[in-house]
Backbone as a printed PyTorch tensor [residue, N CA C, xyz], in Angstrom:
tensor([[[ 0.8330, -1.1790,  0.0000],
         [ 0.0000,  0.0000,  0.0000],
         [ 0.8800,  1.2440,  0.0000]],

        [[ 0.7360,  2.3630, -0.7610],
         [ 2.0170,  3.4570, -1.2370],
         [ 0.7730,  4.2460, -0.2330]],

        [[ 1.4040,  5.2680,  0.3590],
         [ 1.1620,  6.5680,  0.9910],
         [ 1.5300,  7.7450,  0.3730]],

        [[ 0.3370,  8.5630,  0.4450],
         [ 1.0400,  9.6580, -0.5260],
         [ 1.5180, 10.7240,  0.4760]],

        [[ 2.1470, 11.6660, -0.4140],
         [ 2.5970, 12.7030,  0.5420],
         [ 1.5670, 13.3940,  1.4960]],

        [[ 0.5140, 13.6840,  0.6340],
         [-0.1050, 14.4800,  1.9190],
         [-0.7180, 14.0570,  2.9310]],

        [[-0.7800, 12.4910,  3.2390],
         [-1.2650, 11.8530,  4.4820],
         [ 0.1400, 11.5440,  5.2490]],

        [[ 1.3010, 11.5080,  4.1300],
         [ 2.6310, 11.4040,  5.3120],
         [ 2.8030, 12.6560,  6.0740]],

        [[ 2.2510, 14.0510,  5.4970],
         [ 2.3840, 15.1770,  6.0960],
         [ 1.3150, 15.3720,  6.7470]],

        [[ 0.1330, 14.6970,  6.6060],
         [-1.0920, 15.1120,  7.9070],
         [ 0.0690, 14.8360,  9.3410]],

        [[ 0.8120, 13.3080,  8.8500],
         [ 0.9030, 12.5120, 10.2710],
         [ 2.1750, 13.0850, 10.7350]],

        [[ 2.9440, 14.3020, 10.1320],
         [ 4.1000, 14.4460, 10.4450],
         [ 4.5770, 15.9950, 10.2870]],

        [[ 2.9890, 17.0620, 10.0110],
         [ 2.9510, 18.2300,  9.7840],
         [ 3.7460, 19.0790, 11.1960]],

        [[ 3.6200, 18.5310, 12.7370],
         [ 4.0880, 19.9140, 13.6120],
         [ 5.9390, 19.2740, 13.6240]],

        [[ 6.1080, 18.5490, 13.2800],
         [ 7.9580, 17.8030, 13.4970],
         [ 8.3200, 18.7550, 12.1420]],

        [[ 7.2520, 19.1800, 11.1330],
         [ 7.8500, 19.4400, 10.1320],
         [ 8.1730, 21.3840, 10.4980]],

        [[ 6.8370, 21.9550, 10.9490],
         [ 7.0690, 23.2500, 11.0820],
         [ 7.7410, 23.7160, 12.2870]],

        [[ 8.5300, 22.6180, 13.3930],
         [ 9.4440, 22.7090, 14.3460],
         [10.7370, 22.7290, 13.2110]],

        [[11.1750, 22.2030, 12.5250],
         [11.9940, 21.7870, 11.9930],
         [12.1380, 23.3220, 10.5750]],

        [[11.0140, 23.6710, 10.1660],
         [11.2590, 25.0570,  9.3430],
         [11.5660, 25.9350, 10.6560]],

        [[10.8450, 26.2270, 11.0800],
         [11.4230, 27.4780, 12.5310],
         [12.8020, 27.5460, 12.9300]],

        [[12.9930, 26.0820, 13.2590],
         [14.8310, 25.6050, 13.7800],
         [15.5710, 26.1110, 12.9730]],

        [[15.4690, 26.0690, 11.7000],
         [15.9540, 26.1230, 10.3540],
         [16.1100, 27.9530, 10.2030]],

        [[15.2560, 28.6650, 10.4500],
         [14.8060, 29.8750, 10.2560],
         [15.7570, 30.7860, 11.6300]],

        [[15.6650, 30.3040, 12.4390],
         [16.0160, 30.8630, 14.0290],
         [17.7470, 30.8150, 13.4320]],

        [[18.2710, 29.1200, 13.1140],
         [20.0270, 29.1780, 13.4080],
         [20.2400, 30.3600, 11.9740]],

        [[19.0830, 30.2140, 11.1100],
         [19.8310, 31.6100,  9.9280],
         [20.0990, 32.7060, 10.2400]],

        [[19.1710, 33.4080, 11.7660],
         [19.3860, 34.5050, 12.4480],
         [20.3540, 34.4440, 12.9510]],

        [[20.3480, 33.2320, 13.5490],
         [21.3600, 33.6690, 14.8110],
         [22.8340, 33.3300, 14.0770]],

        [[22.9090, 32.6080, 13.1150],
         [24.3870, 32.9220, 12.1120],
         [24.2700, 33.9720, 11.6690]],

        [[23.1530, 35.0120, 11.1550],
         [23.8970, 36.0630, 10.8410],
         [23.7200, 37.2390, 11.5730]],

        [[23.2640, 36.9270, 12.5960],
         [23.7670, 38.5550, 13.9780],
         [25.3830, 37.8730, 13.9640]],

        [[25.7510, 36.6760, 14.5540],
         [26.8960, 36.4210, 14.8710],
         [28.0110, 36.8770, 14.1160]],

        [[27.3490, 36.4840, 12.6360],
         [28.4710, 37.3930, 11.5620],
         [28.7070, 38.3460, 11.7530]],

        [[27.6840, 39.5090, 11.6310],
         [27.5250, 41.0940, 12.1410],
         [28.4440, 41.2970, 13.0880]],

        [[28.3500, 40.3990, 14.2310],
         [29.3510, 41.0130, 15.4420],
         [30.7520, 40.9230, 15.0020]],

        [[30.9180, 39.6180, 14.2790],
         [32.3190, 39.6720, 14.2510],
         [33.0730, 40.1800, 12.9770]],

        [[31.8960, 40.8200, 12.2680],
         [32.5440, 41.9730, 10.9890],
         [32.6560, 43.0280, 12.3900]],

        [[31.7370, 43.7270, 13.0140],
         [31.8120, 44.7420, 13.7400],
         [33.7260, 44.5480, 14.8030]],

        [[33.5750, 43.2640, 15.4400],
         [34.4610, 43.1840, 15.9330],
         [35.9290, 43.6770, 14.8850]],

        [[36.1940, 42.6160, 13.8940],
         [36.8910, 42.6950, 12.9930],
         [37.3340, 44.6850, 12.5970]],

        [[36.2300, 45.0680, 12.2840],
         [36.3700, 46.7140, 12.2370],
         [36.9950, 47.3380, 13.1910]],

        [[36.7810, 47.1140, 14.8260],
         [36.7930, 47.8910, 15.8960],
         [38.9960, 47.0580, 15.8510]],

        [[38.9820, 46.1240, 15.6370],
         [40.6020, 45.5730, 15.5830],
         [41.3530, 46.7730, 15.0270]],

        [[40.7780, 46.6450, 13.4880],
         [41.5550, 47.3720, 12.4070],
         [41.6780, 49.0830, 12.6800]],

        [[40.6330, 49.7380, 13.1090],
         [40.5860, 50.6320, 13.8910],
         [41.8230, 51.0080, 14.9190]],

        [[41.6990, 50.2890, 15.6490],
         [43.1770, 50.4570, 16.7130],
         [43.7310, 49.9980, 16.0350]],

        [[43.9960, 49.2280, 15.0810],
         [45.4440, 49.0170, 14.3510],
         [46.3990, 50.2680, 14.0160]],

        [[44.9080, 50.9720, 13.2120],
         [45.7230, 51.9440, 12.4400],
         [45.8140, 53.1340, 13.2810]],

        [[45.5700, 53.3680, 14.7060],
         [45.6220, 54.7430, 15.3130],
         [46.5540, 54.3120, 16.2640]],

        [[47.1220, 53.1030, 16.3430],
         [48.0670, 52.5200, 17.4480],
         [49.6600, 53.4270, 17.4310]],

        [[49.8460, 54.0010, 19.4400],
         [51.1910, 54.5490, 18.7920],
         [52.2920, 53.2620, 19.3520]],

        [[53.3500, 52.9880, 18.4600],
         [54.2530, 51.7480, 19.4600],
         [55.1920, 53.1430, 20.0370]],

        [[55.4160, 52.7830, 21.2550],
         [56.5330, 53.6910, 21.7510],
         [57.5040, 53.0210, 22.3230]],

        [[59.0150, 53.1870, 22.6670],
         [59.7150, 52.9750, 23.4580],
         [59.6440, 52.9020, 24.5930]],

        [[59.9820, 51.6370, 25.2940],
         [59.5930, 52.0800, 27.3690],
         [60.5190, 52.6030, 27.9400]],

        [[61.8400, 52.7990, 27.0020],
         [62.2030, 53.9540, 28.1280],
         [62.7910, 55.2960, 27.3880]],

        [[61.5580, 56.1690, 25.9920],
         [61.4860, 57.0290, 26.0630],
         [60.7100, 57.9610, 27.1680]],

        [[60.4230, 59.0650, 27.2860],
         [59.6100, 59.4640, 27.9450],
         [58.1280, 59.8120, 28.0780]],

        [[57.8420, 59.9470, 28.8310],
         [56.1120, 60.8420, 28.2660],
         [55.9270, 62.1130, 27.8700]],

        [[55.4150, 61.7140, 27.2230],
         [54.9020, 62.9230, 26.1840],
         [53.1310, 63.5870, 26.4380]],

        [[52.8010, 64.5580, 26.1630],
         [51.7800, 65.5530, 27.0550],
         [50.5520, 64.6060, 25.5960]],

        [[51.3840, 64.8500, 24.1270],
         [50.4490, 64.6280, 23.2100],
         [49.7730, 63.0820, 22.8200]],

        [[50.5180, 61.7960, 23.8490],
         [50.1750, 60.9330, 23.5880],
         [49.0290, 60.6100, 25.1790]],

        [[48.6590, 61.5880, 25.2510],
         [47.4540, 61.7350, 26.8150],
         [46.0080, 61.5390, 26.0630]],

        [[45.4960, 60.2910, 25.8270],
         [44.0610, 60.2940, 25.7390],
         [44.5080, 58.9910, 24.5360]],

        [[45.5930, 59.0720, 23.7500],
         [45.6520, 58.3230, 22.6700],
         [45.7650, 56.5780, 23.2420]],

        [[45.7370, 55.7530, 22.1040],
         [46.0130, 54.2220, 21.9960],
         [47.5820, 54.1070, 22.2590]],

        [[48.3170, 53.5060, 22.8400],
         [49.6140, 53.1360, 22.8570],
         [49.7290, 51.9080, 22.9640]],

        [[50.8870, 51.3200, 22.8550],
         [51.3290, 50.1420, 22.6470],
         [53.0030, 50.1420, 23.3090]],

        [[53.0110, 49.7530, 24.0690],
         [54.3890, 49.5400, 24.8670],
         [55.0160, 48.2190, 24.7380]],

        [[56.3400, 47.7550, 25.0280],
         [56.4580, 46.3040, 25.3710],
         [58.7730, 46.5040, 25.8610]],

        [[58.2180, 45.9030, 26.7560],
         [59.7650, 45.9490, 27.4080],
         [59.9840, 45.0860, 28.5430]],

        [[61.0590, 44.9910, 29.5630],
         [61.3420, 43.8830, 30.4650],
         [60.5880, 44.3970, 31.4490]],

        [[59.8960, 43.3240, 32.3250],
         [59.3720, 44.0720, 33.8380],
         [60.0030, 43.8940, 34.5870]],

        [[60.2700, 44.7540, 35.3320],
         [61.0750, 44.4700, 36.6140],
         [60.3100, 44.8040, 38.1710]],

        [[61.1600, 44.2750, 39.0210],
         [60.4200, 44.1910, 40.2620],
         [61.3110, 44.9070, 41.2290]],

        [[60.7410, 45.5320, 41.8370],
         [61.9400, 46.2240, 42.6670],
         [62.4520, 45.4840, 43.8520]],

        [[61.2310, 45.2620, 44.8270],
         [61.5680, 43.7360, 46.2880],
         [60.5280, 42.7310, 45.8550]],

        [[61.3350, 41.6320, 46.5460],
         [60.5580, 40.3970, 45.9220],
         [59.5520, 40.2560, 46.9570]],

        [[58.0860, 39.6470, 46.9520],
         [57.3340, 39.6270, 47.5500],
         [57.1050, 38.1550, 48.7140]],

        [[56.4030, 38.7510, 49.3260],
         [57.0860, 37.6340, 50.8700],
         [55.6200, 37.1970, 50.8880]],

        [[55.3560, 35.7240, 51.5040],
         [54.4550, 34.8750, 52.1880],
         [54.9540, 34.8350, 53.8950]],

        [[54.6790, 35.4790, 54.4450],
         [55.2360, 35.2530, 55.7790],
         [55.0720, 33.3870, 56.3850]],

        [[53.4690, 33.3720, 56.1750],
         [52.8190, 32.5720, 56.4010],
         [53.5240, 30.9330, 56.3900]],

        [[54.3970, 31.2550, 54.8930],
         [54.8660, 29.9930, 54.4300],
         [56.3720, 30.3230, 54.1110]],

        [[56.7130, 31.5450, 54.6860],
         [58.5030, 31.3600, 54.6470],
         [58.6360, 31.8650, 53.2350]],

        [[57.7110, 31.8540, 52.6380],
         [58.2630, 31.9680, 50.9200],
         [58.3820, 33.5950, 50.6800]],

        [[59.8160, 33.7680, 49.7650],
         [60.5410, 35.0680, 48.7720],
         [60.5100, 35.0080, 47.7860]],

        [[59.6170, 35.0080, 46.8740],
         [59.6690, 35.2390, 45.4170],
         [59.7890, 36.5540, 44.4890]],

        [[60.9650, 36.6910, 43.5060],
         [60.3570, 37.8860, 42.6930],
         [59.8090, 37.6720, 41.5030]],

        [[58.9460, 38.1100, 42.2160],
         [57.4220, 38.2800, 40.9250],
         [57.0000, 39.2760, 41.0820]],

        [[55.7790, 39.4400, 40.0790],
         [54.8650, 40.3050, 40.3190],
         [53.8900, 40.3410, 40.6280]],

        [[53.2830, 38.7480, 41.1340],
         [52.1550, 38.6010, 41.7960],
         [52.8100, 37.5600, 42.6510]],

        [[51.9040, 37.2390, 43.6850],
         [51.8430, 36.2110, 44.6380],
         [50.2810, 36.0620, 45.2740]],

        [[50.2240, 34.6370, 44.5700],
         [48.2860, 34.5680, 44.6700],
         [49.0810, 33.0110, 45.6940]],

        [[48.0750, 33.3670, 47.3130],
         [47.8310, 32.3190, 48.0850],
         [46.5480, 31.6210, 47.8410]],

        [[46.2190, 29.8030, 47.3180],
         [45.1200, 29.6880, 47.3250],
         [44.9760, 28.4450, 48.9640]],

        [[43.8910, 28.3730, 49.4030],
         [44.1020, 27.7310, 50.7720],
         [42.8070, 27.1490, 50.6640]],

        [[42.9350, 25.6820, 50.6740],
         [42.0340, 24.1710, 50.7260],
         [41.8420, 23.9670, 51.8600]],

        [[41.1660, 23.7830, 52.4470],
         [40.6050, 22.9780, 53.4860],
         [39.6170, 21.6470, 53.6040]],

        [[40.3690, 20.7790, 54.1690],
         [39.4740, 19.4650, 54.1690],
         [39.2080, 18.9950, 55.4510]],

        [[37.7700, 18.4410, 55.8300],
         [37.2850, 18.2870, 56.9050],
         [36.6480, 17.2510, 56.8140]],

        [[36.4580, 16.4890, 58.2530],
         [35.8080, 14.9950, 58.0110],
         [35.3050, 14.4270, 59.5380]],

        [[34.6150, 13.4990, 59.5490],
         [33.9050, 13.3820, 60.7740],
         [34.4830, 12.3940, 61.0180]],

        [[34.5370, 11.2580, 62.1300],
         [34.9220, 10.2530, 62.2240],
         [34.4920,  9.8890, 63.3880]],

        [[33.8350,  8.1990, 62.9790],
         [32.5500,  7.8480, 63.9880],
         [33.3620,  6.8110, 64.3140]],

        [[33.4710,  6.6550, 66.2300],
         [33.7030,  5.1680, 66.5000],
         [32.2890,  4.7980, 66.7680]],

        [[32.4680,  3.6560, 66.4810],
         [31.4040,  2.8300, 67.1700],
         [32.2060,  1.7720, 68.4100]]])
């Protein structure tokens, strides 16, 4: 017995207009996503081209006050930073303590 289409689509009409919507929704939402990342892409090229590179150890200057800069040089630390807690001298430029605690009951019988 052949079924024709339009009784396969009585029995299968709301899977079908879930399935156009799904279809309809990811076309939006691919192309806001595009949008952002042309927009993004723009806002890059933008600071590309207004970027100043400067020397880190020229000086400052009054006219580069408000502008984009771009620096890059050695960091240095002047004293190294202390953990009293744990004896520790490191020179860095950060010192992040993270502190675990584990706790537990313990039943005699």
């Amino acid at each position: 017995m052949e079924v024709s289409f339009t009784e396969e689509f009585k029995k299968s009409w709301l899977t079908s207009i879930i399935g156009f919507l799904l279809l309809v929704a990811g076309i939006l939402v691919l192309t806001w996503n595009e949008g952002r990342a042309v927009h993004h892409a723009h806002s890059l090229d933008e600071a590309f081209n207004n970027v100043i590179a400067l020397n880190p150890y020229d000086r400052l200057k009054p006219e580069y006050e408000g502008r984009l800069v771009h620096i890059s040089g050695p960091l240095l630390v002047e004293e190294p930073l202390t953990e009293p807690d744990y004896g520790i001298s490191i020179q860095s430029v950060k010192l992040k303590r993270r502190v675990q605690m584990y706790q537990w009951v313990e039943d005699r019988v």
